[in-house]
Short mmCIF file of N, CA and C in Angstrom, two decimals:
data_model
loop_
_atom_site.label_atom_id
_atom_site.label_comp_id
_atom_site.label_asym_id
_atom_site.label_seq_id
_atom_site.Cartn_x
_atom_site.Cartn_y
_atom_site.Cartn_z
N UNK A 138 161.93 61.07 -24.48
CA UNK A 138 161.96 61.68 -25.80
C UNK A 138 161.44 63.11 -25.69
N UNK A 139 162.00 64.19 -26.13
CA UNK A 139 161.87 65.46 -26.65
C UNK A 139 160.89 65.85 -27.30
N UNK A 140 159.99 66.32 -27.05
CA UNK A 140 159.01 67.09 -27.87
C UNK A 140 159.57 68.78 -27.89
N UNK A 141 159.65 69.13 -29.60
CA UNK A 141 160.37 70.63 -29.73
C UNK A 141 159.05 71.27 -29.66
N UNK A 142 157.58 70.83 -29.41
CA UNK A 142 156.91 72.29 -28.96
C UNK A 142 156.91 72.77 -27.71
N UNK A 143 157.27 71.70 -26.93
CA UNK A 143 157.76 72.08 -25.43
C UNK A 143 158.82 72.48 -25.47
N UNK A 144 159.94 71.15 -25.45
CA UNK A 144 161.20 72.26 -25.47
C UNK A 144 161.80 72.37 -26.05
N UNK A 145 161.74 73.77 -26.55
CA UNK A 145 162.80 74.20 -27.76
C UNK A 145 164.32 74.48 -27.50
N UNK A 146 164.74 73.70 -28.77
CA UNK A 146 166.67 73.65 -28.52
C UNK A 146 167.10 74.54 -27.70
N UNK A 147 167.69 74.40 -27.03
CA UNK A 147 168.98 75.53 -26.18
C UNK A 147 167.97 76.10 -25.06
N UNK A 148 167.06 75.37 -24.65
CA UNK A 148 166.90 76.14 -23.36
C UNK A 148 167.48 75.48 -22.27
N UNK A 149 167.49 76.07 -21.09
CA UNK A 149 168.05 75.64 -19.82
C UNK A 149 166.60 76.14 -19.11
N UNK A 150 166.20 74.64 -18.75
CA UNK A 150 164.83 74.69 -17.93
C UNK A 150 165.08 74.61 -16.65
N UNK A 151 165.05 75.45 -15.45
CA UNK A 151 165.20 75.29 -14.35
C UNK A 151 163.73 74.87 -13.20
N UNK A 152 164.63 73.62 -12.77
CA UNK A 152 163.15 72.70 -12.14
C UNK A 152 163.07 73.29 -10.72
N UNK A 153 161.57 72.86 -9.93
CA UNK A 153 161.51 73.54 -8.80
C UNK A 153 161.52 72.59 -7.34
N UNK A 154 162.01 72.90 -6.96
CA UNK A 154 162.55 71.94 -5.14
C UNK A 154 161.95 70.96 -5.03
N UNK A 155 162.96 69.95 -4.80
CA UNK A 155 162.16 68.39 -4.83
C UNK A 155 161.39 68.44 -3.67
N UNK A 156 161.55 68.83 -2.80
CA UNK A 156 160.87 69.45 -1.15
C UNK A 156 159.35 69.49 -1.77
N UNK A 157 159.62 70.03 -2.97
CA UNK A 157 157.92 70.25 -3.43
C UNK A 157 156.59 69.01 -3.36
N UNK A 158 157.45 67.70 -3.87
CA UNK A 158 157.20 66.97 -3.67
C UNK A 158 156.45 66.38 -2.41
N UNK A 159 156.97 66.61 -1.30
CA UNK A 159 156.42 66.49 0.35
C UNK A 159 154.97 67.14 0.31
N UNK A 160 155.20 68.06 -0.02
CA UNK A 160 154.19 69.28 -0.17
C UNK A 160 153.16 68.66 -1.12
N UNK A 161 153.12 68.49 -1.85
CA UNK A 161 152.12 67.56 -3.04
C UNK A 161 151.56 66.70 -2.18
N UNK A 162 152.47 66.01 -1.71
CA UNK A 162 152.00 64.48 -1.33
C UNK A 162 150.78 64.69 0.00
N UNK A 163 151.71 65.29 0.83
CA UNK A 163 150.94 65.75 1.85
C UNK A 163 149.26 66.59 1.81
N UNK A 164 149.51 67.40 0.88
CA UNK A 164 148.14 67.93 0.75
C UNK A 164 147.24 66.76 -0.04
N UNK A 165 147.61 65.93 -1.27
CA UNK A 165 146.89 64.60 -1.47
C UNK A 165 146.69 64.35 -0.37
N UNK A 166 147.35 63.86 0.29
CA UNK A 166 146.89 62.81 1.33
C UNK A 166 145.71 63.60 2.00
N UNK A 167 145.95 65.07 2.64
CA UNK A 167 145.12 65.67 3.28
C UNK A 167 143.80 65.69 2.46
N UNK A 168 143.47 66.21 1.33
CA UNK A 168 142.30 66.19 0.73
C UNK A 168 142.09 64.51 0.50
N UNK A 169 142.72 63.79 0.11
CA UNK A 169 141.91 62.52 0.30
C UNK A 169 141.38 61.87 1.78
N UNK A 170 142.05 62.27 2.61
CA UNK A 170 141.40 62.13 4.43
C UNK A 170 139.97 63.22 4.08
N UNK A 171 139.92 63.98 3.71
CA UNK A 171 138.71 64.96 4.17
C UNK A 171 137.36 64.20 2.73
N UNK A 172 138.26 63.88 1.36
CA UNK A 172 136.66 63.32 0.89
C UNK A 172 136.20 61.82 1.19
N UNK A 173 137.21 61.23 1.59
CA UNK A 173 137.02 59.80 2.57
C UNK A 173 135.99 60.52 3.65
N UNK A 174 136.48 60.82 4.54
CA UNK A 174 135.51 61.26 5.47
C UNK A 174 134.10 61.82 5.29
N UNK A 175 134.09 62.19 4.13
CA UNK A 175 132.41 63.31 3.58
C UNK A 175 131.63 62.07 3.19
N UNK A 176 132.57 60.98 1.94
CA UNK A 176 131.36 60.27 1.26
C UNK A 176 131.64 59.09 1.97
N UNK A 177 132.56 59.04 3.07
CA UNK A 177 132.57 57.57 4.04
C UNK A 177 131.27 57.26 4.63
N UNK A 178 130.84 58.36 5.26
CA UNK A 178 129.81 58.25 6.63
C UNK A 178 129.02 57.10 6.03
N UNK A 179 127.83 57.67 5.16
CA UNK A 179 126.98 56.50 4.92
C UNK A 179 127.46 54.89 4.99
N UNK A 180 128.59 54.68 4.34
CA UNK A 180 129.03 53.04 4.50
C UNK A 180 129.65 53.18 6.05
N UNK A 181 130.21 53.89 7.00
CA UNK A 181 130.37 53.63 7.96
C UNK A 181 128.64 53.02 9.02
N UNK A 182 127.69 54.11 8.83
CA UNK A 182 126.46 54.20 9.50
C UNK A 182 126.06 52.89 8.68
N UNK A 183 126.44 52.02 7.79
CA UNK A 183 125.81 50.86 7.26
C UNK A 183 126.52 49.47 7.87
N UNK A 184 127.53 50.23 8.29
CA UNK A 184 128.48 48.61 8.83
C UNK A 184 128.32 48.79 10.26
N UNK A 185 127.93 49.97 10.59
CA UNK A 185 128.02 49.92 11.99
C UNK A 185 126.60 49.43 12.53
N UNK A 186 125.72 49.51 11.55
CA UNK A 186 124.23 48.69 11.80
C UNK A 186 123.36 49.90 12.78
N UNK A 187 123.83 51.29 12.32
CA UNK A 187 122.83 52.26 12.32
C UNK A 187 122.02 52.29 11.25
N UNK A 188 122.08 51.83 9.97
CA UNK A 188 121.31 51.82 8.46
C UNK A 188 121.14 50.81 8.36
N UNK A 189 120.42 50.28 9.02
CA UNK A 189 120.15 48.27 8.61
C UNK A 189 120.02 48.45 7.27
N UNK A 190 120.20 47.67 6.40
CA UNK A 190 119.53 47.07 4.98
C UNK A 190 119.77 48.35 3.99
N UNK A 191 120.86 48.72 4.13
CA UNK A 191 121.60 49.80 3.34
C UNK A 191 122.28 49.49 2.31
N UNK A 192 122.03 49.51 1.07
CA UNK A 192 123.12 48.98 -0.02
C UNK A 192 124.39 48.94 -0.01
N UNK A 193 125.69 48.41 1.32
CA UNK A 193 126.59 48.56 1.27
C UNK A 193 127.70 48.58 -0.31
N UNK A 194 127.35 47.90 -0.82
CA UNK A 194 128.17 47.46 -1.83
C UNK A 194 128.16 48.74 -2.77
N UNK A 195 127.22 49.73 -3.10
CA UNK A 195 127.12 50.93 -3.57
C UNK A 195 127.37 52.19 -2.87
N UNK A 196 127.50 51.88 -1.16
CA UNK A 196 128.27 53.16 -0.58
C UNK A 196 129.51 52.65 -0.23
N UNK A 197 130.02 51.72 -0.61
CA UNK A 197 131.22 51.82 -0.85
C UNK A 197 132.24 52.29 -2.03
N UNK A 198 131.27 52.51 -2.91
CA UNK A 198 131.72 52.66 -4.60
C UNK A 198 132.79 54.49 -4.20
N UNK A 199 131.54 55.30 -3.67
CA UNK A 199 132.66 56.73 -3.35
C UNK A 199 133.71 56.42 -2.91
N UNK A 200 133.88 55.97 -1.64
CA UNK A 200 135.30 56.34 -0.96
C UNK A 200 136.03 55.37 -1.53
N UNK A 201 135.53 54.24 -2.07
CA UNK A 201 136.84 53.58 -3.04
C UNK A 201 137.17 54.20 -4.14
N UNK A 202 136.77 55.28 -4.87
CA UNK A 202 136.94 55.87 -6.06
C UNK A 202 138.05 56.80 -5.12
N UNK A 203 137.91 57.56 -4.33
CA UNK A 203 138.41 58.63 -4.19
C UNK A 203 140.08 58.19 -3.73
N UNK A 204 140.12 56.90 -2.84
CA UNK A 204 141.23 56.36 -2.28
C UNK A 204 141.92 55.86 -3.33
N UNK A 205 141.43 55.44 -4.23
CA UNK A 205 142.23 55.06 -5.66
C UNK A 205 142.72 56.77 -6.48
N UNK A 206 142.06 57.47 -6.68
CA UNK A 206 142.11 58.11 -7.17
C UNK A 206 143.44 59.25 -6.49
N UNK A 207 143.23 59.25 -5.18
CA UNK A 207 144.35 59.99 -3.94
C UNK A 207 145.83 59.27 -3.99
N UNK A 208 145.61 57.49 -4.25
CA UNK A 208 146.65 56.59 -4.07
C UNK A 208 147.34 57.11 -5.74
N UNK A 209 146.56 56.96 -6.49
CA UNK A 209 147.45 57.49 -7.94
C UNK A 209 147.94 58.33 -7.68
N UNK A 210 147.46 59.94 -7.39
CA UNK A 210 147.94 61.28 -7.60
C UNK A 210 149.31 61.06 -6.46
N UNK A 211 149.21 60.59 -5.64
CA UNK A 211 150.49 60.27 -4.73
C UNK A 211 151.57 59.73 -5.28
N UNK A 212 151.40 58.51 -6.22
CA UNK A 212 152.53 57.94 -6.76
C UNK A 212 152.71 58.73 -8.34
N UNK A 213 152.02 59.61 -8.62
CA UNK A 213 152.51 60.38 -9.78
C UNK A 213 153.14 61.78 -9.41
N UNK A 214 152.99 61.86 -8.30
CA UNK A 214 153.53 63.29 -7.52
C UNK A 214 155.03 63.37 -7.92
N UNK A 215 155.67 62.46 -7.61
CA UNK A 215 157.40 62.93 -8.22
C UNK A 215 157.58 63.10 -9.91
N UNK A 216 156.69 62.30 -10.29
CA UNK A 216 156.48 62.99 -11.67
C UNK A 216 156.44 63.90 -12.09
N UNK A 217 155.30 64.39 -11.89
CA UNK A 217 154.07 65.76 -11.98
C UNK A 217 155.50 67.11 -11.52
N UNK A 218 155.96 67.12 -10.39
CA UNK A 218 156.95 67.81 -9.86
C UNK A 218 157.91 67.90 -10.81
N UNK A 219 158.62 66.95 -11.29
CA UNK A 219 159.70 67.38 -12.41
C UNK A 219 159.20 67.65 -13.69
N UNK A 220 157.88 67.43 -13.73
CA UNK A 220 157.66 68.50 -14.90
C UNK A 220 157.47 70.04 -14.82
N UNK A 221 157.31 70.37 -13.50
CA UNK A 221 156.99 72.18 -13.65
C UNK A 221 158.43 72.16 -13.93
N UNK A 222 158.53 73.38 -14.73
CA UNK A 222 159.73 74.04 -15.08
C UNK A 222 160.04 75.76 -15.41
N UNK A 223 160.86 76.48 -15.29
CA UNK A 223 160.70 77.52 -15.89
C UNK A 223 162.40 78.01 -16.54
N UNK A 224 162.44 78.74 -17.56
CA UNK A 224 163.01 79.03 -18.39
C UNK A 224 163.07 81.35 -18.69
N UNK A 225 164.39 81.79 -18.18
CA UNK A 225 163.94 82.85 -18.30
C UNK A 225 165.23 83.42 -19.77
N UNK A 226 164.55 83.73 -20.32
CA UNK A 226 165.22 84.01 -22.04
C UNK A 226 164.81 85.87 -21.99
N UNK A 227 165.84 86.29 -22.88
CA UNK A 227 166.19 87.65 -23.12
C UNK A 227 164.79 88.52 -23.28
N UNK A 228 163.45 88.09 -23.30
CA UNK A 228 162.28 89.19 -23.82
C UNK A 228 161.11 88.51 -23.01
N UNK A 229 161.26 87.02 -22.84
CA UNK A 229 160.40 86.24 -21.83
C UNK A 229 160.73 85.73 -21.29
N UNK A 230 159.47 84.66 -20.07
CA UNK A 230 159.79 83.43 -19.37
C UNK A 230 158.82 82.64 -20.01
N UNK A 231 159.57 81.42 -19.85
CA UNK A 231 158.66 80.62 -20.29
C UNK A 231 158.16 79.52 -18.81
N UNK A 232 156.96 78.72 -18.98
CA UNK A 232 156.72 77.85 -17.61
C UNK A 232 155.96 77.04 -18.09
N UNK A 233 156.72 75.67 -17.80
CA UNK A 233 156.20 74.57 -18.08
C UNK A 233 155.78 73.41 -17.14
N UNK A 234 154.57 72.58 -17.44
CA UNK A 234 154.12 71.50 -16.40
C UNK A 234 153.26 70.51 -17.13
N UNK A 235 152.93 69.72 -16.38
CA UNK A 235 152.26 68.68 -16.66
C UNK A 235 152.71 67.55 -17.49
N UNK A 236 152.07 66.19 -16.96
CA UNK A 236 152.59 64.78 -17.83
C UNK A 236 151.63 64.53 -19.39
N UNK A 237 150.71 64.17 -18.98
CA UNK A 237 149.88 63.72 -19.78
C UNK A 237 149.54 64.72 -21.09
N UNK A 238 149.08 65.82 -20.36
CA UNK A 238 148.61 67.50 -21.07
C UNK A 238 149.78 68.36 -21.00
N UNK A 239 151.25 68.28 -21.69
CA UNK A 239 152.36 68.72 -21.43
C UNK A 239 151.89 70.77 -21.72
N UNK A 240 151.76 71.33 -20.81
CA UNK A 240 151.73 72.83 -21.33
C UNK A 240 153.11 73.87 -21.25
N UNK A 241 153.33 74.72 -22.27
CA UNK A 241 154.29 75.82 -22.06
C UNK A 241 153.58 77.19 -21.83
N UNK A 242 153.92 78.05 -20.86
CA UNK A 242 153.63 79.55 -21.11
C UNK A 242 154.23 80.09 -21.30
N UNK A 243 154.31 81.10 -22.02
CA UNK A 243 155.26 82.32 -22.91
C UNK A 243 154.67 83.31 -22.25
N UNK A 244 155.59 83.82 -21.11
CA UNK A 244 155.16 85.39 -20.49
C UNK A 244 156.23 86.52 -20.88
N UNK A 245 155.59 87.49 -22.05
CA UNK A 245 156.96 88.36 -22.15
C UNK A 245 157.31 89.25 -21.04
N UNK A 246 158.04 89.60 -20.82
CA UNK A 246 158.23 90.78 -19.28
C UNK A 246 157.61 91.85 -19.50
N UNK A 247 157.69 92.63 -20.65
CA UNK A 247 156.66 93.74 -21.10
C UNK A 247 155.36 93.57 -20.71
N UNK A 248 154.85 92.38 -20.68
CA UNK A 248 153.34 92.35 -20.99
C UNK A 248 153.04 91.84 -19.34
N UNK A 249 153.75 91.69 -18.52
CA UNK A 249 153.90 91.43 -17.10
C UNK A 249 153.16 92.80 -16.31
N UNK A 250 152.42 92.58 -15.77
CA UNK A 250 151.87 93.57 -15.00
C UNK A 250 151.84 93.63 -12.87
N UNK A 251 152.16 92.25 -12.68
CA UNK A 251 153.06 92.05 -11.40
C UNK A 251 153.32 90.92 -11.33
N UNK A 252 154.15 90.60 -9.74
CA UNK A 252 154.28 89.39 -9.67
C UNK A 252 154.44 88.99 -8.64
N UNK A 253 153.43 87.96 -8.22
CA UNK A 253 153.23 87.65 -7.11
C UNK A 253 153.80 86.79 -6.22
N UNK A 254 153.82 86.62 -4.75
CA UNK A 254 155.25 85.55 -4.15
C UNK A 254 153.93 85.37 -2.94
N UNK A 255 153.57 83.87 -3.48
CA UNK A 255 152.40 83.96 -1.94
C UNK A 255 153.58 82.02 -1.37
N UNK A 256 152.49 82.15 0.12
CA UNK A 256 153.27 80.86 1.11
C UNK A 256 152.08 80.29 1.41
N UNK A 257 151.95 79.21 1.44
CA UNK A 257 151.15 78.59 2.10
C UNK A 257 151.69 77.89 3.59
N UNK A 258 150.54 77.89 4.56
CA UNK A 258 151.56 77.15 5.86
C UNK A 258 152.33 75.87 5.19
N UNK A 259 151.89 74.90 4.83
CA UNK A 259 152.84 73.74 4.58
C UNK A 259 153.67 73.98 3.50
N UNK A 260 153.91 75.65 2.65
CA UNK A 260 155.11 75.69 1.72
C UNK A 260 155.73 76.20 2.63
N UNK A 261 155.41 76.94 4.19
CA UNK A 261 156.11 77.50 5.10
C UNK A 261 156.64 76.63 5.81
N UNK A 262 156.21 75.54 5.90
CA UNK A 262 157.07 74.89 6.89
C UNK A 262 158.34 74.15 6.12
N UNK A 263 158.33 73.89 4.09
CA UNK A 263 159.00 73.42 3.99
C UNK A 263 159.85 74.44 3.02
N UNK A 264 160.25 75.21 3.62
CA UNK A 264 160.61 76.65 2.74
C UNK A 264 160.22 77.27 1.67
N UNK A 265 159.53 76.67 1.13
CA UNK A 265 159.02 76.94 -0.61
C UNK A 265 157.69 78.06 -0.27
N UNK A 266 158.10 78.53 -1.74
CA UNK A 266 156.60 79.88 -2.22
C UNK A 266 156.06 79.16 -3.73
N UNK A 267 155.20 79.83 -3.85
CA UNK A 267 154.81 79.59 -5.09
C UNK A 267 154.81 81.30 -5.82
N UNK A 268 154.81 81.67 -7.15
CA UNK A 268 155.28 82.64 -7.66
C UNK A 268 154.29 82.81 -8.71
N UNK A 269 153.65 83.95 -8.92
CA UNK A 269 152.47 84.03 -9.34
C UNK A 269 152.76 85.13 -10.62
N UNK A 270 152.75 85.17 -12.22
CA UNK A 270 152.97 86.15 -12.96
C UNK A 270 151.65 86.25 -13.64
N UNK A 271 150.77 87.83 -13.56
CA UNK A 271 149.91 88.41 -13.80
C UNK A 271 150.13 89.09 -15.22
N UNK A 272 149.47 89.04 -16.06
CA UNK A 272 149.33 90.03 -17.35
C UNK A 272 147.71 90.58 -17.43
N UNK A 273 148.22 91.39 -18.48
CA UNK A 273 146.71 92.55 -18.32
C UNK A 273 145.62 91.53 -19.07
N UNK A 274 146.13 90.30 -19.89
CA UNK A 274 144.87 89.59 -20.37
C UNK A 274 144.26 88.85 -19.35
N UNK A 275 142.87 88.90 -19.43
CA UNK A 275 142.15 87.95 -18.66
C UNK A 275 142.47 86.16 -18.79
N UNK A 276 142.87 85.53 -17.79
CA UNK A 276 143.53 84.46 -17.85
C UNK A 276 144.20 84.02 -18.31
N UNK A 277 145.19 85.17 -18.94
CA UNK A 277 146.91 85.01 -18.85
C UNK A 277 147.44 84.94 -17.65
N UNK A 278 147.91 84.54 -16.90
CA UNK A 278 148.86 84.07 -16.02
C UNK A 278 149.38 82.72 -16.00
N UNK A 279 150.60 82.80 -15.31
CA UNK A 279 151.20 81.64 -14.96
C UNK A 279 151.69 81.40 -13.16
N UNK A 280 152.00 80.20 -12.99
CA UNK A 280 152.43 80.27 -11.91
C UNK A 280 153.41 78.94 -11.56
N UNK A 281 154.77 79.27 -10.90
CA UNK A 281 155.54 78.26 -10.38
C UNK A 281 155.61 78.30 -9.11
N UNK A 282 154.81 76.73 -8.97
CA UNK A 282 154.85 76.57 -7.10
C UNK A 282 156.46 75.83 -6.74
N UNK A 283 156.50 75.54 -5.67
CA UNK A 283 157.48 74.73 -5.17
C UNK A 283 159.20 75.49 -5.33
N UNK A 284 158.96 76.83 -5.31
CA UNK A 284 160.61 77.46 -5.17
C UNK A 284 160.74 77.76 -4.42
N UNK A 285 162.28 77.56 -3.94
CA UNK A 285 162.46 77.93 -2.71
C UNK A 285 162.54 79.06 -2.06
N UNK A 286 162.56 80.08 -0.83
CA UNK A 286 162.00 81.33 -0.52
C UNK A 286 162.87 82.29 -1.25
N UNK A 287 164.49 81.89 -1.42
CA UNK A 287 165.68 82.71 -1.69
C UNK A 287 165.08 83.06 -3.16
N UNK A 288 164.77 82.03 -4.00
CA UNK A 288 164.72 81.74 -5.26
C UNK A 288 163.63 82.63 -6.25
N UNK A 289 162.27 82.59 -5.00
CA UNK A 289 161.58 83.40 -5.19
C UNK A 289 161.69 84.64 -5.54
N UNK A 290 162.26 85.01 -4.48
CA UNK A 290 162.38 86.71 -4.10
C UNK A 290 163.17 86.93 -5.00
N UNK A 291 164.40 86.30 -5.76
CA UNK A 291 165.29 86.39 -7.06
C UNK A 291 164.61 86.77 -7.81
N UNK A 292 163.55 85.97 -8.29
CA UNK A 292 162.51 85.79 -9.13
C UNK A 292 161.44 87.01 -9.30
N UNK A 293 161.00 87.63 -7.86
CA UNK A 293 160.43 88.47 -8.10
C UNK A 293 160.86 89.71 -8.46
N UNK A 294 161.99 90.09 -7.84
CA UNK A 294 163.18 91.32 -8.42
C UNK A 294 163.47 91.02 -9.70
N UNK A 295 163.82 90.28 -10.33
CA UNK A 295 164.37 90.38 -11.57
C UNK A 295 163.21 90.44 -12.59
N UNK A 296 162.32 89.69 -12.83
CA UNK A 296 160.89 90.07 -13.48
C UNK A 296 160.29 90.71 -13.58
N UNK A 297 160.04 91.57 -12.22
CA UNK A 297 159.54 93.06 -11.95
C UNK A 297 160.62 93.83 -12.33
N UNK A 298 161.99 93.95 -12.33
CA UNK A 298 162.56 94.71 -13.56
C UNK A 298 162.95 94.75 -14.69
N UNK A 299 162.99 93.50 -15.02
CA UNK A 299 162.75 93.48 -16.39
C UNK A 299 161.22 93.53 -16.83
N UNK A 300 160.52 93.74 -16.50
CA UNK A 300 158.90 93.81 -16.95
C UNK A 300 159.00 95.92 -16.95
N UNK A 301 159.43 96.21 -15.61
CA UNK A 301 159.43 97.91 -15.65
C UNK A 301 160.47 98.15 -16.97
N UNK A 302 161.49 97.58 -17.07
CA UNK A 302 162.52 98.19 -18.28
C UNK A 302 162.12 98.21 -19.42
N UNK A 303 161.25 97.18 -20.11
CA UNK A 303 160.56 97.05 -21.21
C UNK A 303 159.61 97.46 -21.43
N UNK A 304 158.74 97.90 -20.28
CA UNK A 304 157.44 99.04 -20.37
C UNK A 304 158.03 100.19 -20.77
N UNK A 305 159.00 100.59 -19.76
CA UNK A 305 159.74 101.69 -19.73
C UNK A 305 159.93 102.47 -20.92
N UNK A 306 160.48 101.32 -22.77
CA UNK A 306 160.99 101.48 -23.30
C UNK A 306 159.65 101.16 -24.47
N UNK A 307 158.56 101.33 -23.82
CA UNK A 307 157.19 101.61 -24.97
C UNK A 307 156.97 102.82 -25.26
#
């Protein structure tokens, strides 16, 4: 079902590389290996009978929170992914994400002050950038991860001139 404060009639929302998805998943997984590992030790040093008489049953409570918590964000990842979206209309863009907390941003090109095209190694290995749009307000920005490199660089040429043409014309 449609919600019109998200999306309003007649747009054409263009979604970003299912590839993105890999990329999600993978870094979950990676940050859940690294806080497993931080709040593991203690229940490891308790089973391994370096901590005799250690409350196992309460150092196990972290790393089961976190493995539940890593195992969700994994199976909501193809979700989460088809919700970023972006939308570029005659005076703005618009960029949309999230399930639960559905958000839109309204960036006019005028009010665009650059725009950024960064890679991370694992968006490098799976072609994707993420695309970064700056305005002169303090925590105005937006950003669409998961496009692909061609798509980007589209993205950044055409925004950065339509952002110069409409300054241009202040």
């Amino acid at each position: 079902m449609s919600n019109p404060a998200i999306d309003p009639e007649g747009l054409d929302w263009t979604r970003v590389s299912p590839r993105h998805v890999t990329v999600v998943v993978l870094s979950t997984l990676l940050s859940t290996l690294f806080w497993l590992a931080a709040l593991g030790w203690p229940a490891v040093l308790a089973v391994t009978g370096v901590w005799p008489g250690a409350p196992l049953g309460l150092l196990v409570l972290p790393p089961a929170a976190v493995l539940a918590a890593g195992l969700l964000s994994v199976l909501l990842a193809p979700r989460r992914v088809r919700a970023i979206g972006y939308a570029e209309r005659g005076e703005d863009l618009l960029v949309r994400r999230g399930l639960l907390y559905q958000r839109v941003t309204v960036i006019p090109y005028g009010r665009m002050q650059y725009v950024d095209v960064s890679v991370s190694p694992l968006q490098r290995s799976f072609g994707l950038a993420t695309v970064k749009l700056h305005t002169a307000a303090v925590g105005s920005h937006a950003e669409i991860p998961g496009v692909a490199h061609a798509e980007a660089s589209r993205l950044r040429e055409r925004l950065t001139a339509r952002g110069e043409a409409l300054l241009a014309g202040l």
